[in-house]
Amino acid sequence: MSSQIAVFGTGYLGATHAACMAQLGHDVLGVDIDEGKLAKLAAGELPFFEPGLPEVLRDNIEAGRLRFTTSYEEAAEFADVHFVAVGTPQKQGELAADLRYVDAVIESLAPLLTGPAVVFGKSTVPAGTAARLADRLRVLSPAPDEVELAWNPEFLREGFAVKDTLHPDRIVLGVDRTRPGTAEAVARQVYGPLLEEHIPFLITDLATAELVKTSANAFLATKISFINAIAEVCEATGADVSVLADAIGYDARIGRKFLNAGIGFGGGCLPKDIRAFIAMAGELGAGQAFALLREVDSINMRRRNKMVELAREAGGGSFIGTRVAVLGAAFKPNSDDVRDSPALNIAGQMQLQGAAVSVYDPEAMQNARQQFPTLQYAADAFSACSGADVVMILTEWKQFVDLAPDELAGTVRQKVIIDGRNCLDPTIWRNAGWVYRGVGRP
Ligand code: UDX
């Protein structure tokens, strides 16, 4: 059975969720305050790069199951299932999450809900937010006994957004146990095709659902910083962190995923989410437990400085007069996202210290230019490397992993390569006469 669904916020999370809910057969209205963004989406164009999503978007617009609007009135009239998928960025000058967009959706939508409706929060929020929003919903709605708020966190990864939404590892639903309502039944209907695949479906209280999401991200960040701390030890001892990660990864309790040492994590989620977690724990008086996450954050930031130092050394001890080619600007491959991107941060630092930095990324050029207009941007990998004293691979795009050392040798001034993602085979590069430096490997 299909549902009438409104999705508030048509950024990464919202646009993906709206398109994927339509793909499941529901009638979906995407709602945003940004008319320009909606016009693009309605024309079947994505304002960001996400493999596979444009097709889902276009197919469902054509099938008449997916539309977009700026009107909350239209959304309240049309839908009885509402998903809140707006951003919760880091607050300016603070660690905490900025909840103004989530608040704004509830404040605008609630007064328009005159009949039975379930509002599912999907945004990543500190524990306690859902309970507060549930109260606001009841206070502001003309039908307080017929509206309900539940929390249904999203775990999607950029680059795998469609797969992660249509075939998630699990579905988590937080409900207000003191006020049994229809949220679980409604979620079972909305996610019916997923539940038929026997995807685990966990019903929790509101705070647990909120914390599941932040804890999952904190764990992933910890795993990356753990292996990067080990990389520091490997550097001091001459050991190889990549082989070490393979070896410990065979232990099923550890697992090989998220054990790639390198320049560390970035993006729109992990960095801001662990900081919001630290801020929330502090407010709740559980701050000490989070000394760990502060360390995770500082290990991560340290990798960026380390990379800059490595490049300085490779350039002979100073950046003045050194030409550096930076391959990769996105925070990870198969994405055009440069939010808190370690690659761009490193490129920027080197430029500010006097290097001539030339950047190339297959998808993130436009976003990188906007964020860091003073860097030089090249038309392709070979032009970026033209005359370079140091080549740095900072995002492991396949086209960079596949670069042939002999071909690249013709364009550079010095055959020096720094592999910030340990994604190249050192033997191949060294045999071709290059000086190869990786992270935590000899
Ligand atoms: C992440 C979570 O994975 C996802 O579940 C959550 O919903 C949102 O945040 P995403 O930001 O898309 O997703 O990126 P992810 O694939 O997790 O990578 C995060 C960062 O960690 C990237 O900068 C990546 O390069 C880095 N990383 C990842 C490593 O440095 N080493 C690894 O082994 C894995």
Short mmCIF file of C-alpha atoms in Angstrom, two decimals, residues 82-400:
data_model
loop_
_atom_site.label_atom_id
_atom_site.label_comp_id
_atom_site.label_asym_id
_atom_site.label_seq_id
_atom_site.Cartn_x
_atom_site.Cartn_y
_atom_site.Cartn_z
CA HIS A 82 6.31 13.67 7.26
CA PHE A 83 10.07 13.19 7.27
CA VAL A 84 12.34 15.91 8.65
CA ALA A 85 15.63 15.71 6.75
CA VAL A 86 17.16 19.17 7.11
CA GLY A 87 20.78 19.79 8.08
CA THR A 88 22.19 20.10 11.61
CA PRO A 89 25.56 21.79 10.95
CA GLN A 90 28.13 22.68 13.60
CA LYS A 91 27.29 25.97 15.33
CA GLN A 92 29.56 28.90 14.48
CA GLY A 93 32.34 29.03 17.06
CA GLU A 94 30.98 26.11 19.13
CA LEU A 95 31.17 22.33 19.11
CA ALA A 96 27.39 21.86 19.39
CA ALA A 97 24.96 21.16 16.55
CA ASP A 98 22.87 24.02 15.21
CA LEU A 99 19.25 22.87 15.44
CA ARG A 100 17.63 25.94 13.97
CA TYR A 101 16.54 24.25 10.73
CA VAL A 102 14.99 21.26 12.49
CA ASP A 103 13.19 23.60 14.88
CA ALA A 104 11.97 25.75 11.99
CA VAL A 105 10.36 22.77 10.23
CA ILE A 106 8.39 21.77 13.34
CA GLU A 107 7.40 25.37 14.14
CA SER A 108 6.09 25.88 10.58
CA LEU A 109 4.53 22.48 10.02
CA ALA A 110 2.85 21.76 13.38
CA PRO A 111 0.22 24.54 13.22
CA LEU A 112 -0.88 23.17 9.82
CA LEU A 113 -1.43 19.59 11.00
CA THR A 114 -5.17 19.41 11.60
CA GLY A 115 -5.60 15.63 11.41
CA PRO A 116 -3.76 12.35 12.02
CA ALA A 117 -0.07 12.68 11.10
CA VAL A 118 3.25 11.10 12.02
CA VAL A 119 6.42 13.18 11.84
CA PHE A 120 9.63 11.14 11.55
CA GLY A 121 12.87 12.93 12.35
CA LYS A 122 15.80 11.75 10.25
CA SER A 123 18.39 14.47 10.91
CA THR A 124 21.28 13.76 13.30
CA VAL A 125 20.46 15.51 16.59
CA PRO A 126 21.67 15.45 20.19
CA ALA A 127 19.71 13.21 22.58
CA GLY A 128 16.73 15.00 24.05
CA THR A 129 15.89 16.90 20.85
CA ALA A 130 13.13 14.51 19.76
CA ALA A 131 11.32 14.66 23.12
CA ARG A 132 11.45 18.46 23.00
CA LEU A 133 10.17 18.54 19.41
CA ALA A 134 7.39 16.07 20.25
CA ASP A 135 6.17 18.52 22.92
CA ARG A 136 6.31 21.44 20.49
CA LEU A 137 4.39 19.44 17.91
CA ARG A 138 1.56 18.78 20.37
CA VAL A 139 1.52 22.35 21.66
CA LEU A 140 1.40 23.92 18.20
CA SER A 141 -0.89 21.50 16.34
CA PRO A 142 -4.65 22.11 16.35
CA ALA A 143 -5.02 18.29 16.67
CA PRO A 144 -2.61 17.51 19.55
CA ASP A 145 -4.00 14.02 20.17
CA GLU A 146 -3.65 12.99 16.52
CA VAL A 147 -0.07 14.03 15.82
CA GLU A 148 2.96 12.01 16.78
CA LEU A 149 6.71 12.44 16.50
CA ALA A 150 9.14 9.54 16.15
CA TRP A 151 12.88 9.38 15.40
CA ASN A 152 14.19 7.38 12.48
CA PRO A 153 17.91 8.13 12.05
CA GLU A 154 19.58 7.85 8.68
CA PHE A 155 22.89 6.05 8.22
CA LEU A 156 23.55 6.69 4.55
CA ARG A 157 27.03 7.16 3.18
CA GLU A 158 27.71 9.59 0.37
CA GLY A 159 28.48 7.67 -2.79
CA PHE A 160 26.21 4.82 -1.67
CA ALA A 161 23.15 6.90 -0.77
CA VAL A 162 20.61 4.97 -2.87
CA LYS A 163 21.82 1.55 -1.79
CA ASP A 164 22.04 2.60 1.86
CA THR A 165 18.48 3.98 1.77
CA LEU A 166 16.84 1.11 -0.12
CA HIS A 167 18.92 -1.67 1.47
CA PRO A 168 20.08 -0.36 4.85
CA ASP A 169 21.89 -2.53 7.40
CA ARG A 170 19.10 -1.79 9.85
CA ILE A 171 16.12 0.47 10.46
CA VAL A 172 15.95 2.16 13.85
CA LEU A 173 12.75 3.75 15.08
CA GLY A 174 12.56 5.69 18.34
CA VAL A 175 9.05 6.20 19.71
CA ASP A 176 7.61 7.88 22.79
CA ARG A 177 6.88 4.83 24.96
CA THR A 178 4.70 6.87 27.29
CA ARG A 179 2.27 7.71 24.48
CA PRO A 180 1.73 4.62 22.32
CA GLY A 181 0.73 5.76 18.84
CA THR A 182 0.77 4.70 15.23
CA ALA A 183 4.40 5.51 14.33
CA GLU A 184 5.53 1.87 14.29
CA ALA A 185 2.59 0.75 12.14
CA VAL A 186 3.12 3.66 9.76
CA ALA A 187 6.87 2.95 9.51
CA ARG A 188 6.14 -0.73 8.80
CA GLN A 189 3.93 0.35 5.92
CA VAL A 190 6.37 2.92 4.53
CA TYR A 191 9.34 0.53 4.75
CA GLY A 192 7.25 -2.56 3.84
CA PRO A 193 9.42 -3.67 0.89
CA LEU A 194 12.58 -3.34 3.05
CA LEU A 195 11.10 -5.36 5.89
CA GLU A 196 10.23 -8.11 3.41
CA GLU A 197 14.01 -8.37 2.84
CA HIS A 198 14.32 -9.12 6.57
CA ILE A 199 16.31 -5.98 7.27
CA PRO A 200 16.58 -5.74 11.08
CA PHE A 201 13.97 -3.31 12.47
CA LEU A 202 14.67 -2.02 15.98
CA ILE A 203 12.07 -0.15 18.01
CA THR A 204 13.59 1.98 20.75
CA ASP A 205 12.75 4.97 22.91
CA LEU A 206 13.45 8.42 21.45
CA ALA A 207 16.78 9.05 23.22
CA THR A 208 18.20 5.65 22.22
CA ALA A 209 17.36 6.24 18.56
CA GLU A 210 19.08 9.62 18.65
CA LEU A 211 22.13 8.14 20.36
CA VAL A 212 22.39 5.13 18.02
CA LYS A 213 23.20 7.47 15.17
CA THR A 214 25.73 9.61 17.04
CA SER A 215 27.36 6.53 18.56
CA ALA A 216 27.67 4.81 15.18
CA ASN A 217 29.45 7.85 13.75
CA ALA A 218 31.62 8.23 16.86
CA PHE A 219 32.67 4.58 16.59
CA LEU A 220 33.57 4.91 12.91
CA ALA A 221 35.59 8.04 13.63
CA THR A 222 37.33 6.26 16.50
CA LYS A 223 38.23 3.34 14.27
CA ILE A 224 39.86 5.65 11.73
CA SER A 225 41.75 7.62 14.37
CA PHE A 226 42.83 4.41 16.05
CA ILE A 227 44.50 3.15 12.90
CA ASN A 228 45.99 6.61 12.29
CA ALA A 229 47.49 6.56 15.80
CA ILE A 230 48.93 3.13 15.00
CA ALA A 231 50.26 4.65 11.75
CA GLU A 232 52.20 7.16 13.87
CA VAL A 233 53.77 4.26 15.77
CA CYS A 234 54.47 2.46 12.49
CA GLU A 235 56.26 5.54 11.22
CA ALA A 236 58.43 5.56 14.34
CA THR A 237 59.28 1.86 14.05
CA GLY A 238 59.42 1.28 10.30
CA ALA A 239 56.39 -1.04 10.37
CA ASP A 240 53.70 -1.08 7.67
CA VAL A 241 50.23 -0.01 8.83
CA SER A 242 48.46 -1.34 5.72
CA VAL A 243 49.71 -4.88 6.26
CA LEU A 244 49.02 -4.52 9.97
CA ALA A 245 45.41 -3.45 9.25
CA ASP A 246 44.94 -6.48 6.97
CA ALA A 247 46.30 -8.76 9.67
CA ILE A 248 44.18 -7.42 12.55
CA GLY A 249 41.19 -7.05 10.23
CA TYR A 250 40.94 -10.82 9.78
CA ASP A 251 39.79 -10.99 13.39
CA ALA A 252 36.01 -10.82 12.95
CA ARG A 253 35.73 -8.88 16.20
CA ILE A 254 37.87 -6.13 14.67
CA GLY A 255 36.99 -6.23 10.95
CA ARG A 256 39.01 -4.65 8.12
CA LYS A 257 36.53 -1.90 7.22
CA PHE A 258 37.34 1.68 8.31
CA LEU A 259 40.92 0.71 9.10
CA ASN A 260 42.51 2.59 6.21
CA ALA A 261 45.16 4.90 7.60
CA GLY A 262 45.73 8.16 5.77
CA ILE A 263 44.93 11.83 6.01
CA GLY A 264 41.90 11.09 8.15
CA PHE A 265 38.17 11.62 8.03
CA GLY A 266 36.27 14.65 6.82
CA GLY A 267 32.91 15.40 5.24
CA GLY A 268 29.62 16.82 6.37
CA CYS A 269 28.98 14.21 9.05
CA LEU A 270 31.75 12.53 11.06
CA PRO A 271 33.66 15.68 12.15
CA LYS A 272 30.64 17.72 13.16
CA ASP A 273 28.81 14.76 14.69
CA ILE A 274 31.63 13.79 17.05
CA ARG A 275 31.96 17.43 18.11
CA ALA A 276 28.22 17.67 18.76
CA PHE A 277 28.49 14.43 20.75
CA ILE A 278 31.28 15.90 22.91
CA ALA A 279 29.21 19.08 23.46
CA MET A 280 26.09 17.12 24.38
CA ALA A 281 27.95 14.82 26.80
CA GLY A 282 29.42 17.90 28.47
CA GLU A 283 25.98 19.47 28.88
CA LEU A 284 24.64 16.24 30.39
CA GLY A 285 27.50 16.07 32.87
CA ALA A 286 29.00 12.99 31.19
CA GLY A 287 31.82 14.99 29.62
CA GLN A 288 34.68 12.94 31.05
CA ALA A 289 33.62 9.91 29.05
CA PHE A 290 34.29 11.95 25.97
CA ALA A 291 37.92 12.79 26.51
CA LEU A 292 38.25 9.85 24.12
CA LEU A 293 36.42 11.64 21.32
CA ARG A 294 38.46 14.80 21.80
CA GLU A 295 41.53 12.65 21.23
CA VAL A 296 39.89 11.08 18.16
CA ASP A 297 39.36 14.58 16.79
CA SER A 298 42.90 15.73 17.53
CA ILE A 299 44.54 12.59 16.08
CA ASN A 300 42.48 13.24 12.97
CA MET A 301 43.49 16.89 12.67
CA ARG A 302 47.14 15.96 13.33
CA ARG A 303 47.22 13.83 10.16
CA ARG A 304 46.64 16.94 8.08
CA ASN A 305 49.62 18.76 9.63
CA LYS A 306 51.74 15.65 9.23
CA MET A 307 50.97 15.56 5.49
CA VAL A 308 51.95 19.21 5.13
CA GLU A 309 55.26 18.44 6.86
CA LEU A 310 55.87 15.45 4.63
CA ALA A 311 55.35 17.62 1.55
CA ARG A 312 57.62 20.34 2.94
CA GLU A 313 60.38 17.78 3.52
CA ALA A 314 59.89 16.36 0.04
CA GLY A 315 60.24 19.87 -1.36
CA GLY A 316 63.63 20.24 0.31
CA GLY A 317 62.58 21.83 3.62
CA SER A 318 60.67 24.87 2.39
CA PHE A 319 57.55 25.51 0.35
CA ILE A 320 58.91 28.68 -1.22
CA GLY A 321 59.36 28.01 -4.91
CA THR A 322 57.91 24.49 -4.58
CA ARG A 323 55.19 23.34 -6.96
CA VAL A 324 52.82 20.83 -5.46
CA ALA A 325 50.20 18.88 -7.41
CA VAL A 326 47.24 17.89 -5.26
CA LEU A 327 45.15 15.11 -6.75
CA GLY A 328 41.79 15.04 -4.99
CA ALA A 329 39.74 17.73 -3.27
CA ALA A 330 36.61 15.81 -2.24
CA PHE A 331 36.56 14.37 1.30
CA LYS A 332 36.35 10.91 -0.26
CA PRO A 333 36.08 9.41 -3.76
CA ASN A 334 32.75 9.25 -5.65
CA SER A 335 31.66 12.48 -4.03
CA ASP A 336 31.85 16.17 -4.94
CA ASP A 337 31.59 17.16 -1.27
CA VAL A 338 34.43 19.29 0.08
CA ARG A 339 32.93 20.02 3.52
CA ASP A 340 35.76 19.69 6.03
CA SER A 341 37.75 17.87 3.38
CA PRO A 342 41.24 16.92 4.63
CA ALA A 343 42.52 17.11 1.02
CA LEU A 344 41.46 20.71 0.54
CA ASN A 345 42.60 21.66 4.04
CA ILE A 346 46.10 20.32 3.28
CA ALA A 347 46.17 22.04 -0.12
CA GLY A 348 45.15 25.32 1.51
CA GLN A 349 47.75 25.08 4.28
CA MET A 350 50.56 24.48 1.79
CA GLN A 351 49.43 27.37 -0.39
CA LEU A 352 49.30 29.70 2.63
CA GLN A 353 52.85 28.64 3.48
CA GLY A 354 54.16 29.66 0.09
CA ALA A 355 53.81 26.60 -2.15
CA ALA A 356 52.34 26.90 -5.64
CA VAL A 357 49.53 24.35 -5.37
CA SER A 358 47.65 23.00 -8.36
CA VAL A 359 44.55 20.96 -7.58
CA TYR A 360 42.54 18.53 -9.65
CA ASP A 361 39.48 16.50 -8.67
CA PRO A 362 37.18 14.63 -11.09
CA GLU A 363 33.94 15.94 -9.51
CA ALA A 364 34.62 18.45 -6.74
CA MET A 365 36.24 21.29 -8.73
CA GLN A 366 33.31 23.68 -8.54
CA ASN A 367 32.78 23.20 -4.80
CA ALA A 368 36.52 23.39 -4.14
CA ARG A 369 36.83 26.64 -6.12
CA GLN A 370 34.02 28.16 -4.09
CA GLN A 371 35.56 27.12 -0.78
CA PHE A 372 39.19 27.93 -1.67
CA PRO A 373 39.23 30.38 -4.59
CA THR A 374 42.92 31.23 -4.16
CA LEU A 375 44.19 27.75 -5.09
CA GLN A 376 45.07 26.98 -8.69
CA TYR A 377 42.78 24.47 -10.38
CA ALA A 378 43.94 22.31 -13.29
CA ALA A 379 41.88 20.83 -16.11
CA ASP A 380 43.05 17.26 -15.46
CA ALA A 381 45.48 15.20 -13.39
CA PHE A 382 48.32 15.56 -15.89
CA SER A 383 48.03 19.36 -16.08
CA ALA A 384 47.96 19.53 -12.27
CA CYS A 385 51.24 17.59 -12.20
CA SER A 386 52.93 19.67 -14.88
CA GLY A 387 56.26 20.90 -13.51
CA ALA A 388 55.47 19.61 -10.01
CA ASP A 389 58.17 19.00 -7.41
CA VAL A 390 55.79 16.88 -5.34
CA VAL A 391 52.64 14.99 -6.39
CA MET A 392 50.14 14.23 -3.60
CA ILE A 393 47.23 11.80 -3.84
CA LEU A 394 44.79 13.04 -1.22
CA THR A 395 41.52 11.46 -2.39
CA GLU A 396 41.66 7.88 -3.65
CA TRP A 397 39.68 8.31 -6.88
CA LYS A 398 40.09 5.26 -9.11
CA GLN A 399 41.65 7.35 -11.90
CA PHE A 400 44.44 8.37 -9.51
#
